[in-house]
Short mmCIF file of C-alpha atoms and ligand atoms in Angstrom, two decimals:
data_model
loop_
_atom_site.label_atom_id
_atom_site.label_comp_id
_atom_site.label_asym_id
_atom_site.label_seq_id
_atom_site.Cartn_x
_atom_site.Cartn_y
_atom_site.Cartn_z
CA MET F 1080 14.48 -19.47 -29.88
CA LYS F 1081 13.90 -16.68 -27.33
CA GLY F 1082 16.81 -15.01 -25.51
CA VAL F 1083 16.21 -14.60 -21.78
CA THR F 1084 17.81 -12.44 -19.06
CA ILE F 1085 17.05 -13.36 -15.46
CA LEU F 1086 17.47 -10.46 -13.03
CA GLY F 1087 17.74 -12.10 -9.60
CA ALA F 1088 18.60 -15.59 -10.90
CA THR F 1089 19.75 -16.92 -7.52
CA GLY F 1090 16.51 -16.10 -5.69
CA SER F 1091 13.36 -18.13 -5.26
CA ILE F 1092 11.71 -16.81 -8.47
CA GLY F 1093 15.00 -16.99 -10.40
CA ILE F 1094 15.51 -20.65 -9.49
CA ASN F 1095 11.91 -21.52 -10.40
CA THR F 1096 12.34 -19.72 -13.75
CA LEU F 1097 15.47 -21.73 -14.56
CA ASP F 1098 13.60 -24.91 -13.64
CA VAL F 1099 10.85 -24.16 -16.21
CA ILE F 1100 13.36 -23.02 -18.86
CA SER F 1101 15.48 -26.18 -18.43
CA ARG F 1102 12.47 -28.18 -19.70
CA TYR F 1103 12.54 -26.32 -23.05
CA PRO F 1104 16.14 -25.96 -24.29
CA GLU F 1105 14.83 -25.70 -27.87
CA LYS F 1106 12.59 -22.69 -27.01
CA TYR F 1107 14.64 -20.58 -24.57
CA ARG F 1108 18.31 -19.58 -24.42
CA ILE F 1109 19.75 -17.93 -21.30
CA VAL F 1110 21.63 -14.78 -22.34
CA ALA F 1111 22.32 -13.34 -18.89
CA LEU F 1112 22.06 -14.36 -15.24
CA THR F 1113 22.36 -11.84 -12.41
CA ALA F 1114 22.60 -11.85 -8.61
CA ASN F 1115 23.66 -9.49 -5.87
CA SER F 1116 26.42 -11.38 -4.07
CA GLU F 1117 25.69 -15.16 -4.14
CA ILE F 1118 28.85 -16.13 -6.03
CA GLU F 1119 28.66 -19.92 -5.55
CA ARG F 1120 25.07 -20.26 -6.69
CA LEU F 1121 25.56 -18.01 -9.74
CA TYR F 1122 28.71 -19.92 -10.63
CA ARG F 1123 26.81 -23.24 -10.55
CA GLN F 1124 24.02 -21.72 -12.65
CA CYS F 1125 26.67 -20.59 -15.18
CA GLN F 1126 27.97 -24.18 -15.36
CA THR F 1127 24.47 -25.46 -16.15
CA PHE F 1128 23.14 -22.74 -18.46
CA HIS F 1129 26.33 -21.21 -19.89
CA PRO F 1130 25.02 -17.65 -20.39
CA GLU F 1131 26.81 -14.96 -22.42
CA TYR F 1132 26.81 -12.64 -19.39
CA ALA F 1133 26.95 -13.05 -15.62
CA VAL F 1134 26.33 -9.92 -13.54
CA MET F 1135 26.82 -9.29 -9.83
CA GLY F 1136 25.24 -6.20 -8.26
CA ASN F 1137 28.05 -6.16 -5.73
CA GLU F 1138 31.36 -5.09 -7.36
CA LEU F 1139 33.60 -7.18 -5.10
CA ALA F 1140 31.49 -10.28 -5.73
CA ALA F 1141 31.78 -9.62 -9.48
CA GLU F 1142 35.59 -9.59 -9.23
CA LYS F 1143 35.55 -12.90 -7.37
CA LEU F 1144 33.12 -14.48 -9.85
CA ALA F 1145 35.23 -13.30 -12.80
CA GLU F 1146 38.29 -14.90 -11.23
CA LYS F 1147 36.44 -18.19 -10.65
CA LEU F 1148 35.05 -18.25 -14.21
CA SER F 1149 38.27 -17.16 -15.98
CA ASP F 1150 39.86 -20.66 -16.07
CA VAL F 1151 36.83 -22.80 -16.82
CA MET F 1152 34.39 -20.58 -18.74
CA PRO F 1153 36.48 -17.64 -20.01
CA ASP F 1154 33.92 -16.72 -22.70
CA ILE F 1155 31.29 -15.66 -20.09
CA LYS F 1156 31.45 -11.87 -19.75
CA VAL F 1157 31.23 -10.74 -16.12
CA LEU F 1158 29.72 -7.30 -15.43
CA ALA F 1159 29.19 -5.46 -12.16
CA GLY F 1160 26.87 -2.99 -10.47
CA MET F 1161 23.72 -1.20 -11.58
CA LYS F 1162 25.15 -0.38 -15.03
CA GLY F 1163 25.79 -4.07 -15.68
CA LEU F 1164 22.26 -5.01 -14.59
CA GLU F 1165 20.77 -2.32 -16.83
CA GLN F 1166 22.93 -3.42 -19.76
CA VAL F 1167 21.86 -7.08 -19.73
CA ALA F 1168 18.19 -6.07 -19.45
CA SER F 1169 18.45 -4.19 -22.75
CA LEU F 1170 20.70 -6.37 -24.97
CA GLU F 1171 19.49 -6.80 -28.53
CA GLN F 1172 19.60 -10.61 -28.35
CA VAL F 1173 17.28 -10.60 -25.31
CA ASP F 1174 13.53 -11.04 -25.92
CA ILE F 1175 12.35 -11.78 -22.38
CA VAL F 1176 13.49 -10.25 -19.07
CA MET F 1177 12.48 -11.94 -15.83
CA ALA F 1178 12.42 -9.09 -13.28
CA ALA F 1179 13.00 -10.98 -10.02
CA ILE F 1180 15.30 -8.75 -8.00
CA VAL F 1181 13.75 -8.08 -4.58
CA GLY F 1182 12.88 -4.53 -3.54
CA ALA F 1183 13.31 -1.09 -5.11
CA ALA F 1184 16.85 -2.21 -6.11
CA GLY F 1185 15.13 -3.77 -9.15
CA LEU F 1186 13.77 -0.44 -10.42
CA LEU F 1187 16.52 0.71 -12.82
CA PRO F 1188 17.21 -2.67 -14.51
CA THR F 1189 13.46 -3.33 -14.94
CA LEU F 1190 13.03 0.15 -16.36
CA SER F 1191 15.89 -0.56 -18.76
CA ALA F 1192 13.96 -3.63 -20.01
CA ALA F 1193 10.84 -1.47 -20.48
CA ARG F 1194 12.77 1.20 -22.40
CA SER F 1195 14.18 -1.48 -24.71
CA GLY F 1196 10.73 -2.87 -25.50
CA LYS F 1197 11.23 -6.32 -23.99
CA ARG F 1198 8.67 -8.81 -22.73
CA ILE F 1199 8.94 -8.22 -18.98
CA LEU F 1200 7.91 -11.01 -16.64
CA LEU F 1201 7.29 -8.86 -13.56
CA ALA F 1202 7.85 -10.51 -10.19
CA ASN F 1203 9.52 -7.44 -8.65
CA LYS F 1204 6.33 -5.75 -7.41
CA GLU F 1205 8.27 -3.04 -5.55
CA THR F 1206 9.33 -1.56 -8.93
CA LEU F 1207 5.70 -1.06 -9.85
CA VAL F 1208 4.80 0.28 -6.41
CA VAL F 1209 7.55 2.91 -6.41
CA ALA F 1210 7.56 3.89 -10.09
CA GLY F 1211 3.80 3.59 -10.62
CA GLN F 1212 2.41 5.28 -13.70
CA ILE F 1213 5.91 6.43 -14.80
CA PHE F 1214 6.85 2.77 -15.29
CA ILE F 1215 3.55 1.86 -17.00
CA ASP F 1216 4.00 4.83 -19.37
CA GLU F 1217 7.52 3.65 -20.29
CA VAL F 1218 6.14 0.17 -21.03
CA ARG F 1219 3.45 1.62 -23.33
CA LYS F 1220 5.71 4.16 -25.03
CA ASN F 1221 8.31 1.54 -25.92
CA GLN F 1222 5.82 -1.21 -26.78
CA ALA F 1223 7.21 -3.48 -24.12
CA GLU F 1224 4.97 -6.31 -22.87
CA LEU F 1225 4.21 -6.55 -19.17
CA LEU F 1226 3.16 -9.98 -17.89
CA PRO F 1227 2.53 -10.40 -14.16
CA ILE F 1228 4.32 -13.20 -12.31
CA ASP F 1229 2.86 -12.50 -8.87
CA SER F 1230 0.47 -15.47 -8.65
CA GLU F 1231 -2.57 -13.29 -7.90
CA HIS F 1232 -1.95 -10.83 -10.73
CA ASN F 1233 -1.14 -13.63 -13.12
CA ALA F 1234 -4.48 -15.21 -12.13
CA ILE F 1235 -6.29 -11.89 -12.65
CA PHE F 1236 -4.59 -11.47 -16.04
CA GLN F 1237 -5.82 -14.93 -17.04
CA CYS F 1238 -9.41 -14.04 -16.00
CA MET F 1239 -9.48 -10.56 -17.59
CA PRO F 1240 -11.06 -9.85 -20.98
CA ASP F 1241 -8.94 -8.41 -23.82
CA ASN F 1242 -8.34 -4.66 -23.79
CA PHE F 1243 -8.63 -4.32 -20.00
CA GLU F 1244 -6.11 -1.46 -20.27
CA GLN F 1245 -9.00 0.75 -21.47
CA GLY F 1246 -10.50 0.68 -17.96
CA LEU F 1247 -12.40 -2.10 -16.24
CA SER F 1248 -15.97 -0.76 -16.53
CA SER F 1249 -15.63 -0.34 -20.30
CA VAL F 1250 -14.84 -4.06 -20.66
CA GLY F 1251 -17.63 -5.24 -18.34
CA VAL F 1252 -15.60 -5.87 -15.19
CA ARG F 1253 -17.00 -4.78 -11.82
CA ARG F 1254 -14.11 -5.58 -9.50
CA ILE F 1255 -11.09 -7.70 -8.68
CA MET F 1256 -11.03 -10.16 -5.77
CA LEU F 1257 -7.44 -10.49 -4.62
CA THR F 1258 -6.95 -13.61 -2.52
CA SER F 1259 -4.50 -13.93 0.38
CA SER F 1260 -3.58 -16.90 2.52
CA GLY F 1261 -3.45 -14.55 5.53
CA GLY F 1262 0.14 -15.65 6.21
CA PRO F 1263 1.48 -17.59 9.21
CA PHE F 1264 -0.17 -15.41 11.88
CA LEU F 1265 -3.78 -15.39 10.76
CA ILE F 1266 -4.99 -16.74 14.10
CA THR F 1267 -2.02 -16.05 16.42
CA PRO F 1268 -3.22 -13.82 19.32
CA VAL F 1269 -2.00 -10.25 18.65
CA ARG F 1270 -0.57 -10.04 22.20
CA GLU F 1271 1.93 -12.74 21.13
CA PHE F 1272 3.19 -10.76 18.09
CA SER F 1273 6.12 -9.28 20.05
CA ALA F 1274 7.56 -12.77 20.53
CA ILE F 1275 7.53 -13.67 16.79
CA THR F 1276 11.01 -14.57 15.52
CA PRO F 1277 12.33 -14.03 11.95
CA ASP F 1278 12.30 -17.83 11.43
CA GLN F 1279 8.64 -18.04 12.42
CA ALA F 1280 7.76 -15.09 10.17
CA CYS F 1281 9.57 -16.68 7.22
CA ALA F 1282 7.76 -20.04 7.60
CA HIS F 1283 4.87 -19.39 5.22
CA PRO F 1284 2.12 -22.06 5.38
CA ASN F 1285 1.76 -22.50 1.57
CA TRP F 1286 4.68 -20.90 -0.32
CA ALA F 1287 8.51 -21.16 -0.10
CA MET F 1288 9.80 -17.68 -0.95
CA GLY F 1289 12.63 -15.22 -0.28
CA LYS F 1290 12.87 -13.77 3.25
CA LYS F 1291 11.66 -10.25 2.47
CA ILE F 1292 8.42 -11.30 0.77
CA SER F 1293 7.87 -13.94 3.48
CA VAL F 1294 7.97 -11.28 6.20
CA ASP F 1295 5.75 -9.06 4.03
CA SER F 1296 3.26 -11.93 3.86
CA ALA F 1297 3.35 -12.26 7.65
CA THR F 1298 2.54 -8.53 8.15
CA MET F 1299 0.20 -8.56 5.13
CA MET F 1300 2.20 -5.68 3.63
CA ASN F 1301 2.65 -8.08 0.73
CA LYS F 1302 -1.10 -7.97 0.09
CA GLY F 1303 -1.02 -4.20 0.48
CA LEU F 1304 1.74 -3.89 -2.15
CA GLU F 1305 -0.35 -6.23 -4.32
CA VAL F 1306 -3.41 -3.93 -4.07
CA ILE F 1307 -1.27 -1.10 -5.48
CA GLU F 1308 0.21 -3.48 -8.07
CA ALA F 1309 -3.31 -4.52 -9.18
CA CYS F 1310 -4.45 -0.89 -9.55
CA LEU F 1311 -1.50 -0.13 -11.83
CA LEU F 1312 -1.52 -3.32 -13.90
CA PHE F 1313 -5.27 -3.32 -14.47
CA ASN F 1314 -5.88 0.43 -14.66
CA THR F 1315 -8.24 0.60 -11.70
CA THR F 1316 -8.69 2.13 -8.24
CA PRO F 1317 -8.34 0.53 -4.76
CA ASP F 1318 -12.12 0.60 -4.11
CA LYS F 1319 -12.42 -1.92 -6.99
CA VAL F 1320 -9.89 -4.32 -5.41
CA GLN F 1321 -11.25 -6.46 -2.57
CA VAL F 1322 -8.87 -8.54 -0.48
CA VAL F 1323 -10.30 -11.98 0.38
CA ILE F 1324 -8.58 -14.22 2.93
CA HIS F 1325 -8.45 -17.74 1.52
CA PRO F 1326 -6.11 -19.86 3.66
CA GLN F 1327 -5.74 -22.79 1.22
CA SER F 1328 -4.12 -20.68 -1.60
CA VAL F 1329 -5.91 -22.67 -4.30
CA ILE F 1330 -7.86 -19.82 -5.91
CA HIS F 1331 -5.13 -17.35 -6.85
CA SER F 1332 -7.59 -14.47 -7.47
CA MET F 1333 -10.88 -13.68 -9.20
CA VAL F 1334 -12.50 -11.19 -11.54
CA GLU F 1335 -16.16 -10.23 -11.11
CA TYR F 1336 -18.09 -9.11 -14.21
CA LEU F 1337 -21.07 -6.71 -14.44
CA ASP F 1338 -23.50 -9.59 -14.99
CA GLY F 1339 -22.46 -11.21 -11.69
CA SER F 1340 -20.18 -13.88 -13.23
CA VAL F 1341 -16.97 -14.46 -11.26
CA LEU F 1342 -14.00 -16.03 -13.06
CA ALA F 1343 -11.26 -17.60 -10.94
CA GLN F 1344 -7.90 -19.21 -11.65
CA LEU F 1345 -7.11 -22.27 -9.53
CA ALA F 1346 -3.82 -24.17 -9.25
CA THR F 1347 -1.47 -25.71 -6.73
CA PRO F 1348 0.65 -23.03 -5.03
CA ASP F 1349 3.74 -23.34 -7.26
CA MET F 1350 5.35 -20.26 -8.86
CA ARG F 1351 6.39 -22.33 -11.88
CA ILE F 1352 2.76 -22.08 -13.06
CA PRO F 1353 2.61 -18.26 -13.49
CA ILE F 1354 6.23 -18.31 -14.75
CA ALA F 1355 5.42 -20.90 -17.46
CA HIS F 1356 2.25 -18.98 -18.35
CA ALA F 1357 4.07 -15.69 -18.83
CA LEU F 1358 7.07 -17.19 -20.63
CA ALA F 1359 4.94 -18.90 -23.27
CA TRP F 1360 1.90 -16.56 -23.42
CA PRO F 1361 -0.34 -16.79 -25.42
CA ASP F 1362 0.76 -20.42 -25.82
CA ARG F 1363 0.88 -22.92 -22.95
CA ILE F 1364 3.81 -25.07 -21.84
CA GLU F 1365 4.43 -27.62 -19.06
CA SER F 1366 5.57 -26.07 -15.78
CA GLY F 1367 6.55 -29.17 -13.82
CA ALA F 1368 4.04 -28.29 -11.08
CA GLU F 1369 1.89 -30.88 -9.37
CA ARG F 1370 -1.66 -31.01 -10.77
CA LEU F 1371 -4.56 -29.79 -8.70
CA ASP F 1372 -6.39 -32.57 -6.83
CA LEU F 1373 -9.71 -31.12 -5.67
CA PHE F 1374 -10.63 -34.26 -3.71
CA LYS F 1375 -7.46 -33.94 -1.67
CA ILE F 1376 -8.16 -30.24 -1.03
CA ALA F 1377 -11.83 -31.03 -0.19
CA ARG F 1378 -12.77 -27.52 0.97
CA LEU F 1379 -12.10 -23.86 0.27
CA ASP F 1380 -12.58 -21.20 2.97
CA PHE F 1381 -12.96 -17.43 2.72
CA GLU F 1382 -13.05 -14.58 5.22
CA ALA F 1383 -12.67 -10.79 5.35
CA PRO F 1384 -9.25 -9.32 6.28
CA ASP F 1385 -8.74 -7.87 9.78
CA PHE F 1386 -7.21 -4.41 9.33
CA ASP F 1387 -6.55 -3.99 13.08
CA ARG F 1388 -4.51 -7.18 13.24
CA PHE F 1389 -2.64 -6.22 10.05
CA PRO F 1390 -2.26 -2.41 10.01
CA CYS F 1391 0.17 -2.60 7.04
CA LEU F 1392 -2.75 -3.57 4.81
CA ALA F 1393 -4.62 -0.45 5.92
CA TYR F 1394 -1.55 1.75 5.25
CA ALA F 1395 -1.29 0.37 1.73
CA TYR F 1396 -4.97 0.95 0.94
CA GLU F 1397 -4.61 4.57 2.12
CA THR F 1398 -1.51 4.94 -0.04
CA ALA F 1399 -2.99 3.27 -3.12
CA SER F 1400 -5.25 6.17 -4.01
CA GLN F 1401 -2.50 8.82 -3.87
CA ASP F 1402 -0.53 9.83 -6.96
CA ASN F 1403 2.38 11.46 -5.08
CA SER F 1404 5.38 9.85 -3.34
CA ALA F 1405 3.26 8.18 -0.61
CA ALA F 1406 3.81 4.67 -1.99
CA ILE F 1407 7.57 5.29 -2.35
CA ILE F 1408 7.78 6.39 1.30
CA MET F 1409 5.74 3.41 2.52
CA ASN F 1410 7.75 0.92 0.46
CA ALA F 1411 11.13 2.33 1.56
CA ALA F 1412 10.11 2.36 5.26
CA ASN F 1413 8.87 -1.22 4.91
CA GLU F 1414 12.09 -2.45 3.25
CA VAL F 1415 14.22 -0.85 5.97
CA ALA F 1416 11.94 -2.13 8.77
CA VAL F 1417 11.86 -5.70 7.41
CA ALA F 1418 15.66 -5.77 7.14
CA ALA F 1419 15.88 -4.52 10.76
CA PHE F 1420 13.44 -7.19 11.94
CA LEU F 1421 15.38 -9.93 10.10
CA ASN F 1422 18.52 -8.57 11.80
CA HIS F 1423 16.82 -8.82 15.25
CA ASP F 1424 17.06 -5.00 15.67
CA ILE F 1425 13.31 -4.51 16.11
CA LEU F 1426 10.36 -6.73 17.08
CA PHE F 1427 7.66 -7.85 14.65
CA PRO F 1428 5.17 -5.11 15.74
CA GLY F 1429 8.03 -2.63 15.14
CA ILE F 1430 7.53 -3.06 11.38
CA PRO F 1431 4.14 -1.26 11.18
CA GLN F 1432 5.41 1.14 13.87
CA VAL F 1433 8.39 2.23 11.71
CA ILE F 1434 6.22 2.57 8.61
CA SER F 1435 3.55 4.64 10.31
CA LYS F 1436 6.09 6.93 12.00
CA THR F 1437 7.99 7.46 8.74
CA GLN F 1438 4.72 8.26 6.96
CA SER F 1439 3.63 10.71 9.64
CA GLU F 1440 6.96 12.59 9.58
CA LEU F 1441 7.30 12.94 5.80
CA THR F 1442 4.97 14.88 3.55
CA PRO F 1443 4.57 13.11 0.21
CA GLN F 1444 5.89 15.09 -2.75
CA SER F 1445 4.85 15.04 -6.37
CA VAL F 1446 7.03 12.77 -8.50
CA GLU F 1447 7.60 13.28 -12.18
CA THR F 1448 10.93 11.66 -12.98
CA ILE F 1449 12.98 8.62 -12.01
CA ASP F 1450 15.36 10.94 -10.14
CA ASP F 1451 12.41 12.19 -8.06
CA ILE F 1452 11.60 8.56 -7.21
CA LEU F 1453 15.17 7.74 -6.21
CA SER F 1454 15.51 10.83 -4.01
CA GLU F 1455 12.17 10.22 -2.25
CA ASP F 1456 13.20 6.59 -1.70
CA GLN F 1457 16.49 7.77 -0.16
CA ARG F 1458 14.80 10.41 2.02
CA ALA F 1459 12.38 7.83 3.47
CA ARG F 1460 15.10 5.20 4.02
CA GLU F 1461 17.24 7.64 6.01
CA LEU F 1462 14.33 8.67 8.23
CA ALA F 1463 13.22 5.03 8.76
CA LYS F 1464 16.78 4.13 9.83
CA ASP F 1465 16.79 7.02 12.34
CA ILE F 1466 13.44 5.85 13.73
CA ILE F 1467 14.83 2.33 14.14
CA LYS F 1468 17.83 3.71 16.04
CA GLU F 1469 15.42 5.53 18.38
CA ILE F 1470 13.44 2.33 18.93
CA MET F 1471 16.67 0.41 19.65
CA ASN F 1472 17.69 3.09 22.16
CA GLY F 1473 14.32 2.72 23.85
CA ASN F 1474 13.21 6.28 22.99
CA CYS F 1475 10.21 5.32 20.90
P1 NAD V 1036 14.89 -13.70 -3.13
O1 NAD V 1036 15.36 -12.95 -1.94
O2 NAD V 1036 14.78 -15.18 -3.04
O3 NAD V 1036 15.83 -13.37 -4.39
C1 NAD V 1036 16.16 -12.05 -4.71
C2 NAD V 1036 17.14 -12.00 -5.88
O4 NAD V 1036 17.47 -10.63 -6.11
C3 NAD V 1036 18.45 -12.74 -5.63
O5 NAD V 1036 18.92 -13.30 -6.82
C4 NAD V 1036 19.40 -11.60 -5.18
O6 NAD V 1036 20.75 -11.88 -5.48
C5 NAD V 1036 18.89 -10.46 -6.03
N1 NAD V 1036 19.15 -9.15 -5.40
C6 NAD V 1036 18.78 -8.76 -4.15
N2 NAD V 1036 19.19 -7.49 -3.92
C7 NAD V 1036 19.83 -7.09 -5.03
C8 NAD V 1036 20.50 -5.88 -5.40
N3 NAD V 1036 20.61 -4.85 -4.54
N4 NAD V 1036 21.06 -5.80 -6.63
C9 NAD V 1036 20.98 -6.85 -7.49
N5 NAD V 1036 20.35 -8.01 -7.20
C10 NAD V 1036 19.78 -8.13 -5.99
O7 NAD V 1036 13.48 -13.05 -3.53
P2 NAD V 1036 12.25 -13.76 -4.27
O8 NAD V 1036 11.37 -14.43 -3.27
O9 NAD V 1036 12.72 -14.53 -5.45
O10 NAD V 1036 11.44 -12.48 -4.76
C11 NAD V 1036 11.87 -11.69 -5.85
C12 NAD V 1036 10.76 -10.70 -6.22
O11 NAD V 1036 9.63 -11.44 -6.66
C13 NAD V 1036 10.28 -9.85 -5.03
O12 NAD V 1036 9.97 -8.58 -5.49
C14 NAD V 1036 9.02 -10.57 -4.57
O13 NAD V 1036 8.07 -9.70 -3.99
C15 NAD V 1036 8.48 -11.11 -5.90
N6 NAD V 1036 7.65 -12.31 -5.75
C16 NAD V 1036 8.18 -13.46 -5.26
C17 NAD V 1036 7.38 -14.58 -5.10
C18 NAD V 1036 7.98 -15.89 -4.60
O14 NAD V 1036 7.28 -16.90 -4.59
N7 NAD V 1036 9.21 -15.92 -4.16
C19 NAD V 1036 6.04 -14.54 -5.45
C20 NAD V 1036 5.52 -13.35 -5.95
C21 NAD V 1036 6.33 -12.24 -6.11
MG1 MG V 1037 1.48 -12.73 -4.55
#
């Protein structure tokens, strides 16, 4: 019986994880569920899974949840804030931590799981992007296990030979082909981008996901973050990671070997598949996903990405080869810009505009500690917010 903590239980990945786990009550026991402020949903999840701990990032929400639980499930311990999130990621009775908080807010709890040597199912790509090698080093030092949940990286992991950590050329791999659906605006004329609404940007053609990653998919910043994620997870450089537009989202990524062989992982677009893979690895369990019907799919298409249409992808490639705070700055500016777009403060083309302006006004610094990361993140967020105010005042 494996003890599981789900960081971000109320989100899209969290809900899919609980769906897979509910199929195997004899294998997995929920120790802790966490959310930011969705009291009702976390309460219902507590009724179903009866964890030992329920944590709310937001202190006020934690008080309300504790009050609601006190009559009916008084044995569930309610914790609050970052300390609570870090605590449940490191409990002794926890074997597996699903890291599914969105954004850099997931950094400290995911790091806590790494420092306690857990199996980390990593959905929260922003943690990897901002903490980079510092996070990978913590994983290694503490003998934690890092299993990718992002469908592309999970696919790559499945196609990689053993010992890929040594470096790709030493294990016979030439490059990674990272597939992308291209998002909802693959063929929308660029002159119409200013009229894109948050609802349109969140309507992904193949995947149902949280709002932030949906907007990232629409700008292709998601693929950019994934290029950086691939470099860190598979110990390689951005020139060895090729983005391939594949609108059907059937091939989730590929690995090309020195002899010319290309291995691919195919599946229906359903996050329960990588979640089930990483939960049970190296075994296999049922995920509940629909099986792949190649006759129904009939054809698979591929094309090269258009960096002019999607400048965020170009920014991420430029950032991927730097070992200073460039990725932290880009990620922070993107998080702030996406939130502003979702709030109708800026237009869709304002997202790359805010990122590029933030990048041009801040010189990346060297980062050696978690405190360095947090202060660079803060510095970039403040500047990005100021840039958004200027745009809103029509001065930009
Ligand atoms: P979501 O918005 O649906 O859920 C986010 C979860 O994080 C919620 O439970 C929310 O309560 C919690 N949260 C948000 N801010 C928080 C904070 N400040 N403190 C504590 N908790 C906080 O997001 P999602 O789509 O499930 O994505 C989660 C992560 O997984 C993201 O990093 C995303 O890039 C990655 N991912 C998601 C998918 C997908 O299919 N949804 C696929 C690949 C990768
Ligand atoms: Mg992905």
